[in-house]
PDB file of C-alpha atoms in Angstrom:
ATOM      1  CA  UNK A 146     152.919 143.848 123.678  1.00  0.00           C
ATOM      2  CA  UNK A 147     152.642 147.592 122.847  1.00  0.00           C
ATOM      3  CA  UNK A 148     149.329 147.094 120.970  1.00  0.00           C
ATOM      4  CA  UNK A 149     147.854 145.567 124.625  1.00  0.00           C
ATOM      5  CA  UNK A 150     149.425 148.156 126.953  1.00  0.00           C
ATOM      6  CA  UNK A 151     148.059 151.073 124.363  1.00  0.00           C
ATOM      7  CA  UNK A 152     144.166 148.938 123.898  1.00  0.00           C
ATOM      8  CA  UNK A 153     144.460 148.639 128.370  1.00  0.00           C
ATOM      9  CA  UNK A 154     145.185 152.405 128.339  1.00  0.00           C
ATOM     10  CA  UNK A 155     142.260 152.982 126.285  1.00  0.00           C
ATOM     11  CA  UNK A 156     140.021 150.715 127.961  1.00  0.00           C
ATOM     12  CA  UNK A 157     140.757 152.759 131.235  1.00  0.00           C
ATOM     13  CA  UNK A 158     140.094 156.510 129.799  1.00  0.00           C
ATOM     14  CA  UNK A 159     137.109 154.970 127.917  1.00  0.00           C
ATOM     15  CA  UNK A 160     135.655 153.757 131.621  1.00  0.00           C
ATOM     16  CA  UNK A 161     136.349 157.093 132.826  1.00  0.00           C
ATOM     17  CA  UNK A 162     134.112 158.963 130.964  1.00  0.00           C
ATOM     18  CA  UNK A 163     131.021 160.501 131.939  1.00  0.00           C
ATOM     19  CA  UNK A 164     128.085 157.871 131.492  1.00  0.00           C
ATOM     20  CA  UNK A 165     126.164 160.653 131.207  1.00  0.00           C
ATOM     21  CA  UNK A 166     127.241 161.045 127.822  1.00  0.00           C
ATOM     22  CA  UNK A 167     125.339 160.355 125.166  1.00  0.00           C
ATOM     23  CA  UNK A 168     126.766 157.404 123.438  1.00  0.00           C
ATOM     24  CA  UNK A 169     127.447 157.309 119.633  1.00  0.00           C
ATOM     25  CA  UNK A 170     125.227 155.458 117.383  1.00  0.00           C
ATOM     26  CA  UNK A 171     127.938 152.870 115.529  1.00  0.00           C
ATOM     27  CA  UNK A 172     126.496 150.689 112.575  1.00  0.00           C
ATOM     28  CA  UNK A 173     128.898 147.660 112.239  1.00  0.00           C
ATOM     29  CA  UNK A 174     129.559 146.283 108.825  1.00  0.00           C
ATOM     30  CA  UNK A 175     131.667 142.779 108.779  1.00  0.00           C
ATOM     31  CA  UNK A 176     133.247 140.976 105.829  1.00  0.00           C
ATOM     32  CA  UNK A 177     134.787 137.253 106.517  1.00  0.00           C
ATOM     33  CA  UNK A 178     134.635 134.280 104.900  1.00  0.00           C
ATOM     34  CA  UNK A 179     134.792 132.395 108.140  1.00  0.00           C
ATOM     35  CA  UNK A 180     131.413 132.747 110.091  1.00  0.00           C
ATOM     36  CA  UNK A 181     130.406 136.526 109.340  1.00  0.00           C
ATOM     37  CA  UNK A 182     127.430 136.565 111.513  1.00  0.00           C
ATOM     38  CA  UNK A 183     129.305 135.236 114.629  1.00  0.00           C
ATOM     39  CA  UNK A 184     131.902 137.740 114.125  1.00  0.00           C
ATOM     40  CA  UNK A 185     129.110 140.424 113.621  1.00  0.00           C
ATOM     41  CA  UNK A 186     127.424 139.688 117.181  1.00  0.00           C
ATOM     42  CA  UNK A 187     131.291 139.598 118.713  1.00  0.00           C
ATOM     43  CA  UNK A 188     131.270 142.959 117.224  1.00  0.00           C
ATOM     44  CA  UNK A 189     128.408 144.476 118.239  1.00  0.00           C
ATOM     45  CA  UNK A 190     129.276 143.085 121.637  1.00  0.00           C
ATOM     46  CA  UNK A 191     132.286 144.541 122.256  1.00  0.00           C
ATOM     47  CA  UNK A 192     130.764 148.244 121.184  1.00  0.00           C
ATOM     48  CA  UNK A 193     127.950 148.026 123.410  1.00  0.00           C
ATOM     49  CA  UNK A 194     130.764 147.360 126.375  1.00  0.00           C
ATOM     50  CA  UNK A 195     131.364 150.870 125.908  1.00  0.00           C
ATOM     51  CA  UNK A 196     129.384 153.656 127.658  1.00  0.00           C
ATOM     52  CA  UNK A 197     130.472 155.832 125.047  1.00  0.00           C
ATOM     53  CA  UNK A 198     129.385 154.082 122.265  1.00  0.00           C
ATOM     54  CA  UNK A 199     126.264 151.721 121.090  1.00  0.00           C
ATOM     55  CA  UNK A 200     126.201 149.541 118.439  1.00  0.00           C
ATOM     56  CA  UNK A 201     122.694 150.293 116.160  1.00  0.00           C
ATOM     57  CA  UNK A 202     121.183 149.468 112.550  1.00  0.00           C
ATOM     58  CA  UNK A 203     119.867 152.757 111.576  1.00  0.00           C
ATOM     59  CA  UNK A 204     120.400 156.617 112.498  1.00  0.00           C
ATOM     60  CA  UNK A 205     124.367 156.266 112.947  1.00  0.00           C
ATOM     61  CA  UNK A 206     127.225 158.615 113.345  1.00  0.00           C
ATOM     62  CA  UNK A 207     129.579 156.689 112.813  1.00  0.00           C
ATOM     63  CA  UNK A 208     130.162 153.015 110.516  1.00  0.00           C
ATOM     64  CA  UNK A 209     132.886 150.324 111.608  1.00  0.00           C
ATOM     65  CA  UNK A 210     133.475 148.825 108.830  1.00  0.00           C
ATOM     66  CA  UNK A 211     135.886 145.290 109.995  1.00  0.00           C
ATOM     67  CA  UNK A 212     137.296 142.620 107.853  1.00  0.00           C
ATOM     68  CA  UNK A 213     139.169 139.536 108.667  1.00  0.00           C
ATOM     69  CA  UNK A 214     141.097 137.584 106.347  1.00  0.00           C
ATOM     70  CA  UNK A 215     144.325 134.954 106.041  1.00  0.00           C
ATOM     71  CA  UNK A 216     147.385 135.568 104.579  1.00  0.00           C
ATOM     72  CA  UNK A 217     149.537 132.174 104.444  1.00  0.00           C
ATOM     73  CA  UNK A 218     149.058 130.682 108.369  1.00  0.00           C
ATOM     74  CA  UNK A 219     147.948 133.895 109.729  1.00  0.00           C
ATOM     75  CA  UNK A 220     144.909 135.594 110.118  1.00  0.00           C
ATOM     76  CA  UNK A 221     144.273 139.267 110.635  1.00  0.00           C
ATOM     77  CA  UNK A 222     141.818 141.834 111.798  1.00  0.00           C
ATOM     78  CA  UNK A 223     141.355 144.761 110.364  1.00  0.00           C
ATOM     79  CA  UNK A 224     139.151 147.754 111.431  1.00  0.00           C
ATOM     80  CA  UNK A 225     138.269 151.193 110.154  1.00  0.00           C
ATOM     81  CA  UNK A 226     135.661 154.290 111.964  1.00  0.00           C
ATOM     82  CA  UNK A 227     134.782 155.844 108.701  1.00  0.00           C
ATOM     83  CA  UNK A 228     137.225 157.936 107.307  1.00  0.00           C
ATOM     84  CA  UNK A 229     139.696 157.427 110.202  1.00  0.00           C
ATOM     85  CA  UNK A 230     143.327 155.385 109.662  1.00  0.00           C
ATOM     86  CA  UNK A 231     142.164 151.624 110.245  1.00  0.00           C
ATOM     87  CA  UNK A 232     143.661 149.579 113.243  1.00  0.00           C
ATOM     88  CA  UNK A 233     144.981 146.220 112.588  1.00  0.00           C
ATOM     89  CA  UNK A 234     145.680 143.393 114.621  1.00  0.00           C
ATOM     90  CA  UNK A 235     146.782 139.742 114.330  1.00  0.00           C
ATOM     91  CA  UNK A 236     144.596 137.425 115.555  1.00  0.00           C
ATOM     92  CA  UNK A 237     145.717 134.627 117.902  1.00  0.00           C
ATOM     93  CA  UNK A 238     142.996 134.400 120.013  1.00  0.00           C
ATOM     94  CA  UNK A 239     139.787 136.276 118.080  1.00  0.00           C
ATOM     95  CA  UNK A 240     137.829 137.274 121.031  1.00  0.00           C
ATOM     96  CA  UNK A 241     141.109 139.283 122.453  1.00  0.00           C
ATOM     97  CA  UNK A 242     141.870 140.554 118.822  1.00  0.00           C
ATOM     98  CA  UNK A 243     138.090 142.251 118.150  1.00  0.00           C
ATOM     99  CA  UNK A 244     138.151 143.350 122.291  1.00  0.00           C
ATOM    100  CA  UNK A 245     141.458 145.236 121.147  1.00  0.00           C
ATOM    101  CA  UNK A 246     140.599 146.415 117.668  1.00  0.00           C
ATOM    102  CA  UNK A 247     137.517 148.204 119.210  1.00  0.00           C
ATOM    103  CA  UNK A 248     138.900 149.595 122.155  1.00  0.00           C
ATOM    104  CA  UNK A 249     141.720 151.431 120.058  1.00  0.00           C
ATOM    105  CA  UNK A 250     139.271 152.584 117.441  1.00  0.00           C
ATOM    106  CA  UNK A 251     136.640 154.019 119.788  1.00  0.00           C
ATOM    107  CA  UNK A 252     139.521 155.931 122.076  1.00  0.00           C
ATOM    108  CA  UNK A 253     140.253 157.691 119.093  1.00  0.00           C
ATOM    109  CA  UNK A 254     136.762 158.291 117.974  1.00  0.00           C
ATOM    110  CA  UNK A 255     136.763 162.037 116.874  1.00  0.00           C
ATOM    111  CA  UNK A 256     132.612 162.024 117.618  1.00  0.00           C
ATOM    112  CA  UNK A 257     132.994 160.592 121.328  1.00  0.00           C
ATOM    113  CA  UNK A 258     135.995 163.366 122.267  1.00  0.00           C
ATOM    114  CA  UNK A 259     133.679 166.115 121.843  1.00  0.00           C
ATOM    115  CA  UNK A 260     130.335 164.314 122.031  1.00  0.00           C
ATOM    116  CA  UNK A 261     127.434 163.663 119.165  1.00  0.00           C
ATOM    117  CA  UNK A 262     125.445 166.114 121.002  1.00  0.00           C
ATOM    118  CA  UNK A 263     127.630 168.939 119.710  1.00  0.00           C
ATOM    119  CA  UNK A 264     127.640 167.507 116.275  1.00  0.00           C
ATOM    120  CA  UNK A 265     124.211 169.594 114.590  1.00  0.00           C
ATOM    121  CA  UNK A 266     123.442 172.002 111.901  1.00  0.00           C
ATOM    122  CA  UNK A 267     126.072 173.569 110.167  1.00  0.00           C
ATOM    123  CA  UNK A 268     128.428 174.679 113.433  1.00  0.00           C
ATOM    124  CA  UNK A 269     128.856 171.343 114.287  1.00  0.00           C
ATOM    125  CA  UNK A 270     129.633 169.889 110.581  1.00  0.00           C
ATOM    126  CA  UNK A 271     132.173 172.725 110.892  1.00  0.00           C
ATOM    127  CA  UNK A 272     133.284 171.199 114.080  1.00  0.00           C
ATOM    128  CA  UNK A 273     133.630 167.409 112.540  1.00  0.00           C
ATOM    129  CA  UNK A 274     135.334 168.337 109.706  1.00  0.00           C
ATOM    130  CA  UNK A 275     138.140 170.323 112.332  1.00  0.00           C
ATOM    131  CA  UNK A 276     138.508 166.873 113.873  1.00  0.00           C
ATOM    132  CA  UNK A 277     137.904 164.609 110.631  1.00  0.00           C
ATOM    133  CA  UNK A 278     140.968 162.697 108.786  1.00  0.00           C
ATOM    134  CA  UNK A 279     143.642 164.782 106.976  1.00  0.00           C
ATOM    135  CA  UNK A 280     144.997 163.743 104.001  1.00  0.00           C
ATOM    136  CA  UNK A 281     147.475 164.781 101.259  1.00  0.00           C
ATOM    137  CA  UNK A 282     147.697 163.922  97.417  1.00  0.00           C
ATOM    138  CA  UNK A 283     149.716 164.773  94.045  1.00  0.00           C
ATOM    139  CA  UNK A 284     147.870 163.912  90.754  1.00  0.00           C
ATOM    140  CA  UNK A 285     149.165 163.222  87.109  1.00  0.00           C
ATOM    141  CA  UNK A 286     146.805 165.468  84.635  1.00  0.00           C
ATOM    142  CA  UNK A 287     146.048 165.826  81.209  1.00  0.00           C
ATOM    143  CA  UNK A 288     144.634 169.716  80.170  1.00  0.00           C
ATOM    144  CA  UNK A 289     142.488 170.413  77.334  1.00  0.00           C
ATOM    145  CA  UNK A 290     141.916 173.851  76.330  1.00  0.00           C
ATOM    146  CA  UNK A 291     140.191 175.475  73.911  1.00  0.00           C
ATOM    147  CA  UNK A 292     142.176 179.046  72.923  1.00  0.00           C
ATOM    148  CA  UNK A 293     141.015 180.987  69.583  1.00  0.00           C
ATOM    149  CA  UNK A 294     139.204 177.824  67.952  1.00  0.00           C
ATOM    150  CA  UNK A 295     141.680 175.696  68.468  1.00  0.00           C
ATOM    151  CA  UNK A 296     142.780 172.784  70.932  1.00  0.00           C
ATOM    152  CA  UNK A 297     145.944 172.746  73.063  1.00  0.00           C
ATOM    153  CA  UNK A 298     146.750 169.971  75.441  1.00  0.00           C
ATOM    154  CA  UNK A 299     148.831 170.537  78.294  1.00  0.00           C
ATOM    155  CA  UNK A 300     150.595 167.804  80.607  1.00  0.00           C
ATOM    156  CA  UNK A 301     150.490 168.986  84.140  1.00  0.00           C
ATOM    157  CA  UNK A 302     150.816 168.146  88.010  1.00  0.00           C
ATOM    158  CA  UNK A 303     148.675 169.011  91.290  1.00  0.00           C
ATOM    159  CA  UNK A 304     149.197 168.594  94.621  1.00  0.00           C
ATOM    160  CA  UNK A 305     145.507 168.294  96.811  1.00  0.00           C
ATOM    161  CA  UNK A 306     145.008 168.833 100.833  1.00  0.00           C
ATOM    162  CA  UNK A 307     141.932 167.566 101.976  1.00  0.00           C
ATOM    163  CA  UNK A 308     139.764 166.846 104.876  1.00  0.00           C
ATOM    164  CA  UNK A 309     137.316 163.772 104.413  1.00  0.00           C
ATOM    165  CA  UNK A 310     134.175 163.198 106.565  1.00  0.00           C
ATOM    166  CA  UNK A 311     132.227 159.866 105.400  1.00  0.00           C
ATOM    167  CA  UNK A 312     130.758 161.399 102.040  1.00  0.00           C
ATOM    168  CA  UNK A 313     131.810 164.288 102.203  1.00  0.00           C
ATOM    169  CA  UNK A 314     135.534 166.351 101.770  1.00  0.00           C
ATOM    170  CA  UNK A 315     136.905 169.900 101.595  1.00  0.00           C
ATOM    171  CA  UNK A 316     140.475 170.788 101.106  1.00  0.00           C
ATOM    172  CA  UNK A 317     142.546 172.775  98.392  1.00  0.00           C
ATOM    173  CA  UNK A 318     144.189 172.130  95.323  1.00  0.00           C
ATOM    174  CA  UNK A 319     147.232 173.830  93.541  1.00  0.00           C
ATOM    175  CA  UNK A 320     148.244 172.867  89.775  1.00  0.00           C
ATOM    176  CA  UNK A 321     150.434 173.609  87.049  1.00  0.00           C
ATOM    177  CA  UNK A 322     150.175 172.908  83.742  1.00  0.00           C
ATOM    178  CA  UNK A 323     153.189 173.831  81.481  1.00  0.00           C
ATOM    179  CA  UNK A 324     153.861 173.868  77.632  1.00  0.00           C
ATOM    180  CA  UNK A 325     156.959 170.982  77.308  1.00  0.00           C
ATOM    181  CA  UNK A 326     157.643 171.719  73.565  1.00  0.00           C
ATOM    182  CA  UNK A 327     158.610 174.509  71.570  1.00  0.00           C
ATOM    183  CA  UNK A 328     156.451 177.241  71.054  1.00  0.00           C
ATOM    184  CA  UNK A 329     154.267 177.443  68.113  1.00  0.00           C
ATOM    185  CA  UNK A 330     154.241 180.354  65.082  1.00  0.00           C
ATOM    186  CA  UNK A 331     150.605 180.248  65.796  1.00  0.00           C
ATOM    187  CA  UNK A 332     148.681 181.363  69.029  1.00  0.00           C
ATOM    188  CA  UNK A 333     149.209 178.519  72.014  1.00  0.00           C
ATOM    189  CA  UNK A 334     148.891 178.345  75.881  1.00  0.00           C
ATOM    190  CA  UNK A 335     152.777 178.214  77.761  1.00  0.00           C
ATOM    191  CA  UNK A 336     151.065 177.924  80.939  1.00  0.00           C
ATOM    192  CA  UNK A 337     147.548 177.425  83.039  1.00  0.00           C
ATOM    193  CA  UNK A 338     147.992 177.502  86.545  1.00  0.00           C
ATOM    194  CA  UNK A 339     145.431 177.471  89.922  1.00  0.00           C
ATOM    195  CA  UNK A 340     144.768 177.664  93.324  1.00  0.00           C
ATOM    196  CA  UNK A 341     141.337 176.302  94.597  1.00  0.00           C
ATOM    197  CA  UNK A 342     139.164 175.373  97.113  1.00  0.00           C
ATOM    198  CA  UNK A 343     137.361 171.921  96.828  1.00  0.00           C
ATOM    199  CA  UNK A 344     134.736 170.187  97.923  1.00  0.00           C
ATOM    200  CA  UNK A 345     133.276 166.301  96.775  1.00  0.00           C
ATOM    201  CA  UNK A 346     130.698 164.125  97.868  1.00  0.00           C
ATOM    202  CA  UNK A 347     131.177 160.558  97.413  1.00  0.00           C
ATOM    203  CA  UNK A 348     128.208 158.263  96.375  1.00  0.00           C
ATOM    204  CA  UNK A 349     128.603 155.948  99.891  1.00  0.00           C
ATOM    205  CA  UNK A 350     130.481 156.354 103.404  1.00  0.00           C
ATOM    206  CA  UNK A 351     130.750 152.769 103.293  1.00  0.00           C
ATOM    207  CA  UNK A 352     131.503 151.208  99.851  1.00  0.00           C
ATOM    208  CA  UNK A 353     135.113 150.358  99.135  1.00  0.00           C
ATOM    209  CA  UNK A 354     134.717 152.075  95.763  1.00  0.00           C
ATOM    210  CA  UNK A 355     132.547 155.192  95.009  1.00  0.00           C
ATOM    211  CA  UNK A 356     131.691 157.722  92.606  1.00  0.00           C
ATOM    212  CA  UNK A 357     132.667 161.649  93.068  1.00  0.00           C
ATOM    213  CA  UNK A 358     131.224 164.422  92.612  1.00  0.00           C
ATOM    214  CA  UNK A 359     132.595 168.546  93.507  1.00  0.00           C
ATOM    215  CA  UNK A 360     133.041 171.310  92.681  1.00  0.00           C
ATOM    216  CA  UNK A 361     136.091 174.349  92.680  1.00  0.00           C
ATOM    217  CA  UNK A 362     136.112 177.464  93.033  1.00  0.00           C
ATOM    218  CA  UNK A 363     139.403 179.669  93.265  1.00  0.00           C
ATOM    219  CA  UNK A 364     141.743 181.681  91.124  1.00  0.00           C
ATOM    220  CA  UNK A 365     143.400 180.932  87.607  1.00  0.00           C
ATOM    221  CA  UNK A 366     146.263 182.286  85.687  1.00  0.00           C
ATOM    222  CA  UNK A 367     146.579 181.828  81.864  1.00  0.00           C
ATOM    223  CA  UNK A 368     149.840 182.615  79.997  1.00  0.00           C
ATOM    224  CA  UNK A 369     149.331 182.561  76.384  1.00  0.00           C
ATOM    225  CA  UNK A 370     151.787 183.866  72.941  1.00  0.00           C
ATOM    226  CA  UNK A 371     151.087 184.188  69.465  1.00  0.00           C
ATOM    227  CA  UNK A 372     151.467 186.517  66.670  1.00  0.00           C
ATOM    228  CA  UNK A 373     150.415 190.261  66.894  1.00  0.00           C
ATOM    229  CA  UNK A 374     148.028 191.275  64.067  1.00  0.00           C
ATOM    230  CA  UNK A 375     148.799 192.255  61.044  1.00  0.00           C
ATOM    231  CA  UNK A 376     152.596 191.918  62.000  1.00  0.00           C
ATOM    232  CA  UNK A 377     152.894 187.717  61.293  1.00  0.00           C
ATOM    233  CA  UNK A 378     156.720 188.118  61.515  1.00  0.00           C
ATOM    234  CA  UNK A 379     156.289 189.450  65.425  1.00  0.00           C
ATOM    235  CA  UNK A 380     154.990 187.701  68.529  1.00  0.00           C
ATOM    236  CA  UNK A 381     153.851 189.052  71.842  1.00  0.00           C
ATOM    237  CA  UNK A 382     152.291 187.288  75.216  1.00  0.00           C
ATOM    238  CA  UNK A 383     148.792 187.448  76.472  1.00  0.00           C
ATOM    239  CA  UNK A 384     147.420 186.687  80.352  1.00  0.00           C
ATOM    240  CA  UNK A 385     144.543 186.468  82.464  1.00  0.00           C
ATOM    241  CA  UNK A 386     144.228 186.078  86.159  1.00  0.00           C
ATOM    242  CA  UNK A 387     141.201 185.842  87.669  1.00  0.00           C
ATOM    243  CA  UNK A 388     138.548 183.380  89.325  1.00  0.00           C
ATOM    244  CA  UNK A 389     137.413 180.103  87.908  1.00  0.00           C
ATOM    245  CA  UNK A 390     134.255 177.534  88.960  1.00  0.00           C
ATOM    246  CA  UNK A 391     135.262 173.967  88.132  1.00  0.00           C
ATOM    247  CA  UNK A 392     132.962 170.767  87.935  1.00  0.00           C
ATOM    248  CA  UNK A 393     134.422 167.485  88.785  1.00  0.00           C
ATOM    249  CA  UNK A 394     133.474 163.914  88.513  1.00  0.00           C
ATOM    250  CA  UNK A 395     135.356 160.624  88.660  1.00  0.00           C
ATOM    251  CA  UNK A 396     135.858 157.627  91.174  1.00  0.00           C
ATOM    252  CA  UNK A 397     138.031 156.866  94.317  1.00  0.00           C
ATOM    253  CA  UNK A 398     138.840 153.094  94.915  1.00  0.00           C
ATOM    254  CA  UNK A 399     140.292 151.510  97.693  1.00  0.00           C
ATOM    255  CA  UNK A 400     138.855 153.602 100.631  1.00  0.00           C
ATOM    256  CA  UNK A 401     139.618 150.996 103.200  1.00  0.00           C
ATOM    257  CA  UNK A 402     142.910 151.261 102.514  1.00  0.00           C
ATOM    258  CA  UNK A 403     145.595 154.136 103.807  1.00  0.00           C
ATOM    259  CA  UNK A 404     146.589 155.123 100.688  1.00  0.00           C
ATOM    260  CA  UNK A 405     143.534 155.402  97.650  1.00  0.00           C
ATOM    261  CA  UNK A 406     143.547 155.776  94.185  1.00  0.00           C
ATOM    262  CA  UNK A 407     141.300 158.598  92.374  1.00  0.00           C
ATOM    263  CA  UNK A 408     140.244 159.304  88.560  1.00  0.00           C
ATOM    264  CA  UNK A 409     138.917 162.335  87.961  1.00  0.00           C
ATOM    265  CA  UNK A 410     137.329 164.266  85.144  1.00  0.00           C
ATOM    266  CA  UNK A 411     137.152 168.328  85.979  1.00  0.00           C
ATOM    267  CA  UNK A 412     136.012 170.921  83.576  1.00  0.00           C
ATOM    268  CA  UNK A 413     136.906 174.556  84.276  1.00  0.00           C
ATOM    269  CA  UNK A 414     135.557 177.543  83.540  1.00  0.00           C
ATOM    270  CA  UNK A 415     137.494 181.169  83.572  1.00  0.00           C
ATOM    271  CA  UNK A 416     135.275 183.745  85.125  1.00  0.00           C
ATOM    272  CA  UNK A 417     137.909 186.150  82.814  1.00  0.00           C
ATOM    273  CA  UNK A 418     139.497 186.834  79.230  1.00  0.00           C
ATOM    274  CA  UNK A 419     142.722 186.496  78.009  1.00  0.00           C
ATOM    275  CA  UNK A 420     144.046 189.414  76.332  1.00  0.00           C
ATOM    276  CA  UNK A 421     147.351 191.593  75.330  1.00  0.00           C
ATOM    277  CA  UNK A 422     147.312 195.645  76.119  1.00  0.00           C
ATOM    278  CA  UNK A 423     146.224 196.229  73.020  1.00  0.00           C
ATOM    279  CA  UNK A 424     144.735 192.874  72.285  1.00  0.00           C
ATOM    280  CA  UNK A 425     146.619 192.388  69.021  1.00  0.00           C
ATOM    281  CA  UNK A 426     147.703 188.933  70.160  1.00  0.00           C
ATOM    282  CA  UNK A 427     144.165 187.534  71.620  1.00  0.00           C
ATOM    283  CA  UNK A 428     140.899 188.615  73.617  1.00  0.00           C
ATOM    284  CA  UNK A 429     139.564 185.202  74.622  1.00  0.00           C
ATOM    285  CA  UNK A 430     137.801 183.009  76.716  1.00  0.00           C
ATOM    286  CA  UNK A 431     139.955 179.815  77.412  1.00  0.00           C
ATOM    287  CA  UNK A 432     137.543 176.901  79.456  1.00  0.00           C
ATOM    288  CA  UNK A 433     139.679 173.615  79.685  1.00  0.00           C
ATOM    289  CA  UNK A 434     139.145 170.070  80.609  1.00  0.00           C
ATOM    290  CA  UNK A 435     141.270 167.932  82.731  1.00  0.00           C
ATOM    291  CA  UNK A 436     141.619 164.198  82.864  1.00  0.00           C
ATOM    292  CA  UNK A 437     143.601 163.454  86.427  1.00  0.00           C
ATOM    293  CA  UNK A 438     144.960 160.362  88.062  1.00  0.00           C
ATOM    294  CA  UNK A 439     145.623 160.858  92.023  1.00  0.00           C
ATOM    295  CA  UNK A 440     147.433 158.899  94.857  1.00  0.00           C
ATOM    296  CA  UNK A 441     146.225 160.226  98.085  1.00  0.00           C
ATOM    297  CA  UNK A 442     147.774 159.370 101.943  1.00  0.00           C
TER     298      UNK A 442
END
């Protein structure tokens, strides 16, 4: 009963506005084992009853991506406006379900409150991206780093912000990687930590699973011990802070979905050396690679 009173609502503000707007170009992808092309034109249908919006093939700004499907006796509809949380609705009667669906997902169309018109050049990819889906995620990682010839591997954690347009996502990224055993009597890493900015494209703003690509950029702080020169019996701690530029590459499944899975391969690159005062311990460059698992909400 809420889900009707909330899609009337909608349906009211939507006839208020300004048919002098210029509608939003919405491509309409459906999936359904029962009748897809039917369910396409009852699509398309109930977009065009917008002003606000129009229903097209090519040139779009945004993609409705639907899907309806059983489980046991009951059938549901499900909805998603790119990169926005999907709507879904149980069907009784289908005509009432899509008329519903729609008129909840274009209310809260980011691209119709403000108007495609505004939506050009880089101000107004700015301007999106202010009103584009946020989302939050913590990854499992695996750091490889090369430090005086040698190869340490470092478990670690990182928590992600983002905000996601169709292909494309900014956000930030803070990680730690620790050392979880006893320290060597031999130069190590104890600890790589970093604070970045991100930004990825994704191979499709419609597939449910796509590639990655991004890149970093931000600062990096190495904590490193070992033995001091010429004095094997003594051991002494070397850092470096400074800015890194890290590649990334990897996939993201299950965009449809709230929460997605990601798998992600990021090398890193110190724009600084590691070193002691009197760099007895170590003067090195450390790059690292990390292999990364993420949930994201």
């Amino acid at each position: 009963m809420g889900r009707l009173v909330h899609a009337a609502l909608a349906g009211v503000l939507l006839a208020s506005a300004p048919a002098s707007a210029q509608a939003v170009r919405v491509c309409v992808q459906v999936e359904s084992a029962d009748d897809p092309v039917g369910l396409t034109r009852l699509v398309r249908s109930e977009v065009d009853a917008h002003e606000t919006h129009r229903a097209v093939d090519t040139g779009c700004d945004q993609h409705l991506r639907v899907e309806l499907f059983s489980v046991g006796d009951e059938r549901f509809l499900t909805g998603r406006l790119d990169a926005l949380v999907p709507e879904r609705v149980e069907v009784e009667e289908l005509t009432d379900a899509v008329e519903e669906m729609v008129t909840v997902l274009l209310h809260n169309d980011p691209v119709r409150l403000e108007g495609p018109g505004s939506d050009s050049g880089i101000a107004g990819a700015l301007s999106r991206l202010r009103r584009s889906r946020r989302s939050w995620g913590v990854a499992l990682e695996e750091r490889i780093a090369l430090l005086g010839g040698k190869v340490a591997a470092l478990p670690g954690l990182a928590l992600r912000l983002r905000r996601e347009l169709p292909q494309w996502s900014v956000g930030a990224v803070f990680g730690l990687n620790p050392r979880l055993t006893p320290g060597l009597q031999e130069l190590h890493a104890r600890l790589i930590a970093r604070l970045g900015f991100t930004a990825t494209w994704a191979s499709s703003a419609e597939a449910e699973h796509v590639a990655l690509f991004g890149f970093q950029l931000g600062l990096m702080h190495i904590w490193t011990n070992g033995p001091v020169m010429g004095r094997p019996d003594l051991d002494d701690e070397a850092f470096g802070t400074g800015p890194y530029l890290g590649l990334t590459t990897g996939a993201e499944l299950f965009r449809s979905a709230v929460s997605r899975l990601s798998l992600r391969l990021s090398i890193d690159l110190p724009l600084f050396l590691v070193r002691d005062e009197a760099e007895l311990v170590t003067r090195s460059w450390v790059p690292s690679l990390s292999v990364g698992v993420a949930l994201h909400l």
